[in-house]
Amino acid sequence: MGRLQSGGRINRDQKINFSFDGKPCVGYQGDTIASALLANGISTVGRSWKYHRPRGIVGDGAEEPNALFQIEDGAHTIPNVRGTQAEIYEGMVVKSTNAWPSLKFDLLSVNGLFARFLPAGFYYKTFMWPQKFWMAYEHMIRKASGLGESPRLPDQDHYEKTNAHCDVLVVGSGPAGLMAALTAGRAGARVILADEQAEFGGRLLSDRSQINGKPAAEWVSAVVAELSAMPDVTLVKRGTVFGYHDGNFATIAERLTDHLALADRTGPRERNWRVRAKQVVLATGAHERPIVFGNNDLPGVMLASAVSSYLNRYGVKPGQKAVVFANNENAYQTVLDLDDAGVTVAAVIDPRVRPRGPLVSEAGARNINIVPNTVVVEAKGWGKLSSVIAKSRDEGGKRVVHVFHKINCDLLAVSGGWNPAIHLLAQSGGKVSWDDNKHCFVPNVIVQPQVSVGAANGSFTLQQCLAEGMQGGLECAQAAGVKAEAIAIPETAEEDYLIEEMWRSPVGKKPWRGPKQFVDPQNDVGVSDIFLAAREGYHSIEHVKRYTALGFGTDQGKIGNIVGMAILAEALGKDIPSTGTTTFRPNYTPVSFGGIAGPEIKGTLFDPVRKTAMHTWHEENGALFENVGQWHRPWFYPKDGEDMHAAVNRECLATRNSVGIMDASTLGKIEVVGPDASEFLNRVYTNAWKKLGIDCARYGFMLGEDGMVMDDGVTVRLDEHRYFMHTTTGGAASVLSWLESWLQTEWPELEVYLTSVTDHWATAAVVGPNSHNVVSKVVQGIDFDKEAFPFMTSRRGSVELSDGSEVAVRVNRISFSGELAYEVNVSANYGRAVWEALMAAGEEYDITPYGTESMHVLRAEKGFVIVGQDTDGSVTPEDLGMQWIMSKTKDYLGRRSLARADSQREDRKQLVGLLTKDPQRVLPEGGQIVATPSGEIPIPMLGHVTSSYFSACLGHSIAMALVKGGRQRQGETVYVAMPNGEMIPAEIGSTVFYDPEGEKQNV
């Protein structure tokens, strides 16, 4: 193990210093963590998840299950970084995971001695009793297992997103992907070529293939140079296509700075591409799979292709003396690579009776010992590989005979064949079928505009990859509407893919006996676990996956899943096709939270921050903000020396006595358009909508299927087939999703289209007795006389801005305060300009901006409810005293549930008003209500306070509450429990405390 004197694609002139578990190490530019550790003689890189067995590097790419590291410290720490993909940089700090007190001496490795008592699912059975101890059990389990540690400090990096459209998206830059991109690019198609590696070329960078009589790497360089010069071709390296969704929509995580030293990083760390492609070429290649045998997880046991990669690409010898165990001719290239690198090949163990092919012949010509009809049954070694035990098979190949070979070695290269990387195909909705000749699943049913080419299509020779890549690029370019022609296919040496089916070495009638045979090394899933699952009745591969955790890890079972399915088929006495595959879900490989959140991330929260068009004005005028959903809304505007209560009292009095203004832009806004829009609204709202006049508005309740209030708001009819719906601020997204669900699944016959336009409109609510005077000074083209513009109607007008230009506005005469009020709606681009015009017009009336806290007080004085505050998911319109809003002549969502006996109970909680005996005492929201101030404990609860404020306008406190049989309790005295145990008496009354006749909003 160590660095070769020459060779590889690393830059030997650029040394890089890094550390592993505190030990100084040296690598070169172009090294991954894995290749650099092997070059430094480090074979054990981690401990296994459950048994804490020593684990070494297995692969060289996304399939790697073991080499997961913690990178850096503090705010820059990143857990579970895959060492086979992460490039080293100067000063990099790399740490192993899941080992204590150290990687070399892990106390929890004692678990391995009790492996027979810790099979799959043991935790489901062992830690169920006593139930109250579960939290203690969970704490111990989490300490004893797992991978990296989550960051504790805020992320210091930033991220970005980009949207792109193309004619052809090519995923993967191996020979097939490069040919596809070249063919489409030469035709003039808009092409995006994405590959997760730091260089384009795929496996051509790791082997010694020749194209057109020259090293394949030279052909790769020429193709990449030509593609880079094409104006309509975009090359995305270090870009993993991690999702393939409906509508040929693909997502790419591009790593921009992870390969740079911390001090050299500028700009975003990652870019999240959202790509809409007319056609997609999947050239994702294939993952080599192992053959399972005893102790196959020892450090020093690697995939054959990975061994070739470390030799040829990184100039690293993974060992000094090697054994190759393979059932296919393709792996003999690794035999030759080892021999060329000066590594002693002690033996080639081949289970086939008569290995054949040009590579086999060349290995034989070099006098390399090829042992046919033999299998490796066990790896030996203390902490790392020191020898292997190989046994001959009988004529049927079902079991081994007792003649065995013990071969000393420190490297075992294993190859059980190749599995096409079908993850993205499956995500797109495609289906696969089993190929009995190649012993793998290959693409079968394609449901989106795409093709699979090369190894991703089960074509494992270089000539096939090049030919299919050209044809795939040609077909996709033509299907995208580009006039394309075939290009010449480069010449390569003749080869074939010869393989014999083998999943595990036969070790006896009871495969769960003897040394542990690992199928999924990341999750410590062995052959015995799969047979146990089958014995316990788990016959579905999806159930076995969940019972054993097969394929659950960060590698998503890329090397273990197909082998696991084959072993389950054996346990059930079935064939592999009928056993089937698990579901390949996004993400293809793990994606950072920051990469998904993008530029919207703020502070420690993975949550977008939404601001209205007037946000900067609010900041400049001293507003304090509160979070409402994702929106930052003005809470109140304190003046010098004012606390919140003083500011709110001032804002409320100014609004009641003259005029106030509030930013109402955050209310959800949905356009409902189509010939069946009226019928649709009639079904989702409790009241009637078909006869609503154009430019008229109506308040409505939306119920869930259970009959409970889900959302409310005012909807305006703009013309015959167009409505403008308002929802609550926090409920906008869920309401849109709810409505779309009904349109798309239950009522597809309705011709209705929904569009969220919340961000498109800025809304200024001008409220109070002088609101008429203010708005009429600013808005032209509207007759503001109350007969011409009555309550609950809408009008179109315009506002002249300070620069002399005019902007169209829509004014709705709607009130959420009980006062005369107008909501001025304008394109968000002009929101601040119109807001400032209204403020200027209101100066003579001492116009006062107010925030959400004052809004709550004003609406509570009038008895208006807020869904989600005065309702809790168990409240019907009748409970709110709003029977008038429920139609008796039509059906609507939730109506049948209102007829349930439970919905008709007389003792249901109903909304009532509360006035405290001491008018200065403000009840706590959420306070529990009881009938008497003392009694037996526990005291029966009558309900709780939903809204509670001090009303400066009324001079006393007010509250609303949900109380059992509340309307029959009018005039009764109840008691509200305070946090200190005090009981506050209050009298039940009406919810309307201000202007009960509604005269002010109708003036």
PDB file of N, CA and C in Angstrom, residues 789-831:
ATOM      1  N   PHE A 789     -70.296  53.162  -4.584  1.00  0.00           N
ATOM      2  CA  PHE A 789     -69.240  52.238  -4.153  1.00  0.00           C
ATOM      3  C   PHE A 789     -69.619  51.713  -2.765  1.00  0.00           C
ATOM      4  N   PRO A 790     -70.614  50.813  -2.700  1.00  0.00           N
ATOM      5  CA  PRO A 790     -71.086  50.328  -1.403  1.00  0.00           C
ATOM      6  C   PRO A 790     -70.134  49.298  -0.787  1.00  0.00           C
ATOM      7  N   PHE A 791     -70.390  48.969   0.450  1.00  0.00           N
ATOM      8  CA  PHE A 791     -69.625  47.974   1.188  1.00  0.00           C
ATOM      9  C   PHE A 791     -69.660  46.628   0.453  1.00  0.00           C
ATOM     10  N   MET A 792     -68.535  45.891   0.465  1.00  0.00           N
ATOM     11  CA  MET A 792     -68.355  44.582  -0.171  1.00  0.00           C
ATOM     12  C   MET A 792     -68.478  44.653  -1.690  1.00  0.00           C
ATOM     13  N   THR A 793     -67.885  45.709  -2.263  1.00  0.00           N
ATOM     14  CA  THR A 793     -67.769  45.803  -3.720  1.00  0.00           C
ATOM     15  C   THR A 793     -66.329  46.177  -4.058  1.00  0.00           C
ATOM     16  N   SER A 794     -66.026  46.179  -5.356  1.00  0.00           N
ATOM     17  CA  SER A 794     -64.666  46.419  -5.821  1.00  0.00           C
ATOM     18  C   SER A 794     -64.700  47.315  -7.049  1.00  0.00           C
ATOM     19  N   ARG A 795     -63.703  48.189  -7.177  1.00  0.00           N
ATOM     20  CA  ARG A 795     -63.660  49.102  -8.304  1.00  0.00           C
ATOM     21  C   ARG A 795     -62.225  49.204  -8.841  1.00  0.00           C
ATOM     22  N   ARG A 796     -62.113  49.534 -10.137  1.00  0.00           N
ATOM     23  CA  ARG A 796     -60.818  49.744 -10.771  1.00  0.00           C
ATOM     24  C   ARG A 796     -60.550  51.232 -10.895  1.00  0.00           C
ATOM     25  N   GLY A 797     -59.301  51.623 -10.673  1.00  0.00           N
ATOM     26  CA  GLY A 797     -58.917  53.014 -10.815  1.00  0.00           C
ATOM     27  C   GLY A 797     -57.443  53.113 -11.131  1.00  0.00           C
ATOM     28  N   SER A 798     -56.870  54.289 -10.886  1.00  0.00           N
ATOM     29  CA  SER A 798     -55.442  54.489 -11.144  1.00  0.00           C
ATOM     30  C   SER A 798     -54.896  55.467 -10.120  1.00  0.00           C
ATOM     31  N   VAL A 799     -53.570  55.434  -9.974  1.00  0.00           N
ATOM     32  CA  VAL A 799     -52.877  56.350  -9.068  1.00  0.00           C
ATOM     33  C   VAL A 799     -51.770  57.024  -9.860  1.00  0.00           C
ATOM     34  N   GLU A 800     -51.694  58.338  -9.750  1.00  0.00           N
ATOM     35  CA  GLU A 800     -50.607  59.076 -10.389  1.00  0.00           C
ATOM     36  C   GLU A 800     -49.429  59.126  -9.424  1.00  0.00           C
ATOM     37  N   LEU A 801     -48.275  58.654  -9.888  1.00  0.00           N
ATOM     38  CA  LEU A 801     -47.091  58.585  -9.043  1.00  0.00           C
ATOM     39  C   LEU A 801     -46.332  59.898  -9.084  1.00  0.00           C
ATOM     40  N   SER A 802     -45.342  60.007  -8.243  1.00  0.00           N
ATOM     41  CA  SER A 802     -44.590  61.257  -8.120  1.00  0.00           C
ATOM     42  C   SER A 802     -43.870  61.641  -9.404  1.00  0.00           C
ATOM     43  N   ASP A 803     -43.561  60.655 -10.258  1.00  0.00           N
ATOM     44  CA  ASP A 803     -42.875  60.960 -11.514  1.00  0.00           C
ATOM     45  C   ASP A 803     -43.831  61.279 -12.649  1.00  0.00           C
ATOM     46  N   GLY A 804     -45.127  61.370 -12.332  1.00  0.00           N
ATOM     47  CA  GLY A 804     -46.119  61.707 -13.341  1.00  0.00           C
ATOM     48  C   GLY A 804     -46.742  60.521 -14.042  1.00  0.00           C
ATOM     49  N   SER A 805     -46.198  59.319 -13.838  1.00  0.00           N
ATOM     50  CA  SER A 805     -46.757  58.135 -14.482  1.00  0.00           C
ATOM     51  C   SER A 805     -47.972  57.647 -13.704  1.00  0.00           C
ATOM     52  N   GLU A 806     -48.779  56.835 -14.361  1.00  0.00           N
ATOM     53  CA  GLU A 806     -49.976  56.291 -13.731  1.00  0.00           C
ATOM     54  C   GLU A 806     -49.862  54.786 -13.608  1.00  0.00           C
ATOM     55  N   VAL A 807     -50.400  54.242 -12.544  1.00  0.00           N
ATOM     56  CA  VAL A 807     -50.411  52.805 -12.328  1.00  0.00           C
ATOM     57  C   VAL A 807     -51.830  52.380 -11.974  1.00  0.00           C
ATOM     58  N   ALA A 808     -52.273  51.272 -12.556  1.00  0.00           N
ATOM     59  CA  ALA A 808     -53.627  50.776 -12.313  1.00  0.00           C
ATOM     60  C   ALA A 808     -53.724  50.185 -10.912  1.00  0.00           C
ATOM     61  N   VAL A 809     -54.842  50.415 -10.257  1.00  0.00           N
ATOM     62  CA  VAL A 809     -55.105  49.842  -8.940  1.00  0.00           C
ATOM     63  C   VAL A 809     -56.515  49.262  -8.922  1.00  0.00           C
ATOM     64  N   ARG A 810     -56.715  48.345  -8.004  1.00  0.00           N
ATOM     65  CA  ARG A 810     -58.057  47.832  -7.721  1.00  0.00           C
ATOM     66  C   ARG A 810     -58.323  48.076  -6.248  1.00  0.00           C
ATOM     67  N   VAL A 811     -59.448  48.742  -5.979  1.00  0.00           N
ATOM     68  CA  VAL A 811     -59.813  49.083  -4.606  1.00  0.00           C
ATOM     69  C   VAL A 811     -61.010  48.238  -4.188  1.00  0.00           C
ATOM     70  N   ASN A 812     -60.836  47.503  -3.087  1.00  0.00           N
ATOM     71  CA  ASN A 812     -61.922  46.702  -2.526  1.00  0.00           C
ATOM     72  C   ASN A 812     -62.431  47.375  -1.263  1.00  0.00           C
ATOM     73  N   ARG A 813     -63.750  47.552  -1.187  1.00  0.00           N
ATOM     74  CA  ARG A 813     -64.317  48.133   0.037  1.00  0.00           C
ATOM     75  C   ARG A 813     -64.656  46.976   0.976  1.00  0.00           C
ATOM     76  N   ILE A 814     -63.671  46.604   1.753  1.00  0.00           N
ATOM     77  CA  ILE A 814     -63.762  45.472   2.670  1.00  0.00           C
ATOM     78  C   ILE A 814     -63.254  45.940   4.026  1.00  0.00           C
ATOM     79  N   SER A 815     -63.796  45.394   5.112  1.00  0.00           N
ATOM     80  CA  SER A 815     -63.349  45.823   6.433  1.00  0.00           C
ATOM     81  C   SER A 815     -63.100  44.629   7.334  1.00  0.00           C
ATOM     82  N   PHE A 816     -61.922  44.633   7.978  1.00  0.00           N
ATOM     83  CA  PHE A 816     -61.618  43.621   8.989  1.00  0.00           C
ATOM     84  C   PHE A 816     -61.484  44.290  10.361  1.00  0.00           C
ATOM     85  N   SER A 817     -62.033  45.500  10.442  1.00  0.00           N
ATOM     86  CA  SER A 817     -61.952  46.266  11.687  1.00  0.00           C
ATOM     87  C   SER A 817     -63.307  46.750  12.154  1.00  0.00           C
ATOM     88  N   GLY A 818     -64.300  46.673  11.285  1.00  0.00           N
ATOM     89  CA  GLY A 818     -65.604  47.243  11.619  1.00  0.00           C
ATOM     90  C   GLY A 818     -65.718  48.708  11.269  1.00  0.00           C
ATOM     91  N   GLU A 819     -64.637  49.315  10.769  1.00  0.00           N
ATOM     92  CA  GLU A 819     -64.658  50.713  10.350  1.00  0.00           C
ATOM     93  C   GLU A 819     -64.825  50.810   8.841  1.00  0.00           C
ATOM     94  N   LEU A 820     -65.148  51.996   8.379  1.00  0.00           N
ATOM     95  CA  LEU A 820     -65.082  52.272   6.955  1.00  0.00           C
ATOM     96  C   LEU A 820     -63.650  51.993   6.505  1.00  0.00           C
ATOM     97  N   ALA A 821     -63.487  51.206   5.438  1.00  0.00           N
ATOM     98  CA  ALA A 821     -62.132  50.788   5.052  1.00  0.00           C
ATOM     99  C   ALA A 821     -62.076  50.512   3.561  1.00  0.00           C
ATOM    100  N   TYR A 822     -60.890  50.728   2.993  1.00  0.00           N
ATOM    101  CA  TYR A 822     -60.635  50.457   1.585  1.00  0.00           C
ATOM    102  C   TYR A 822     -59.289  49.722   1.478  1.00  0.00           C
ATOM    103  N   GLU A 823     -59.276  48.668   0.684  1.00  0.00           N
ATOM    104  CA  GLU A 823     -58.024  47.954   0.429  1.00  0.00           C
ATOM    105  C   GLU A 823     -57.561  48.308  -0.979  1.00  0.00           C
ATOM    106  N   VAL A 824     -56.424  48.978  -1.086  1.00  0.00           N
ATOM    107  CA  VAL A 824     -55.879  49.426  -2.369  1.00  0.00           C
ATOM    108  C   VAL A 824     -54.851  48.398  -2.835  1.00  0.00           C
ATOM    109  N   ASN A 825     -55.149  47.726  -3.938  1.00  0.00           N
ATOM    110  CA  ASN A 825     -54.285  46.682  -4.482  1.00  0.00           C
ATOM    111  C   ASN A 825     -53.580  47.198  -5.732  1.00  0.00           C
ATOM    112  N   VAL A 826     -52.265  46.990  -5.783  1.00  0.00           N
ATOM    113  CA  VAL A 826     -51.482  47.452  -6.911  1.00  0.00           C
ATOM    114  C   VAL A 826     -50.392  46.427  -7.185  1.00  0.00           C
ATOM    115  N   SER A 827     -49.884  46.422  -8.418  1.00  0.00           N
ATOM    116  CA  SER A 827     -48.756  45.554  -8.732  1.00  0.00           C
ATOM    117  C   SER A 827     -47.645  45.778  -7.716  1.00  0.00           C
ATOM    118  N   ALA A 828     -47.069  44.663  -7.214  1.00  0.00           N
ATOM    119  CA  ALA A 828     -46.079  44.762  -6.143  1.00  0.00           C
ATOM    120  C   ALA A 828     -44.912  45.673  -6.499  1.00  0.00           C
ATOM    121  N   ASN A 829     -44.608  45.811  -7.776  1.00  0.00           N
ATOM    122  CA  ASN A 829     -43.507  46.685  -8.184  1.00  0.00           C
ATOM    123  C   ASN A 829     -43.755  48.146  -7.800  1.00  0.00           C
ATOM    124  N   TYR A 830     -45.030  48.516  -7.644  1.00  0.00           N
ATOM    125  CA  TYR A 830     -45.379  49.905  -7.309  1.00  0.00           C
ATOM    126  C   TYR A 830     -45.919  50.022  -5.891  1.00  0.00           C
ATOM    127  N   GLY A 831     -45.762  48.959  -5.104  1.00  0.00           N
ATOM    128  CA  GLY A 831     -46.356  48.941  -3.776  1.00  0.00           C
ATOM    129  C   GLY A 831     -45.894  50.084  -2.893  1.00  0.00           C
TER     130      GLY A 831
END
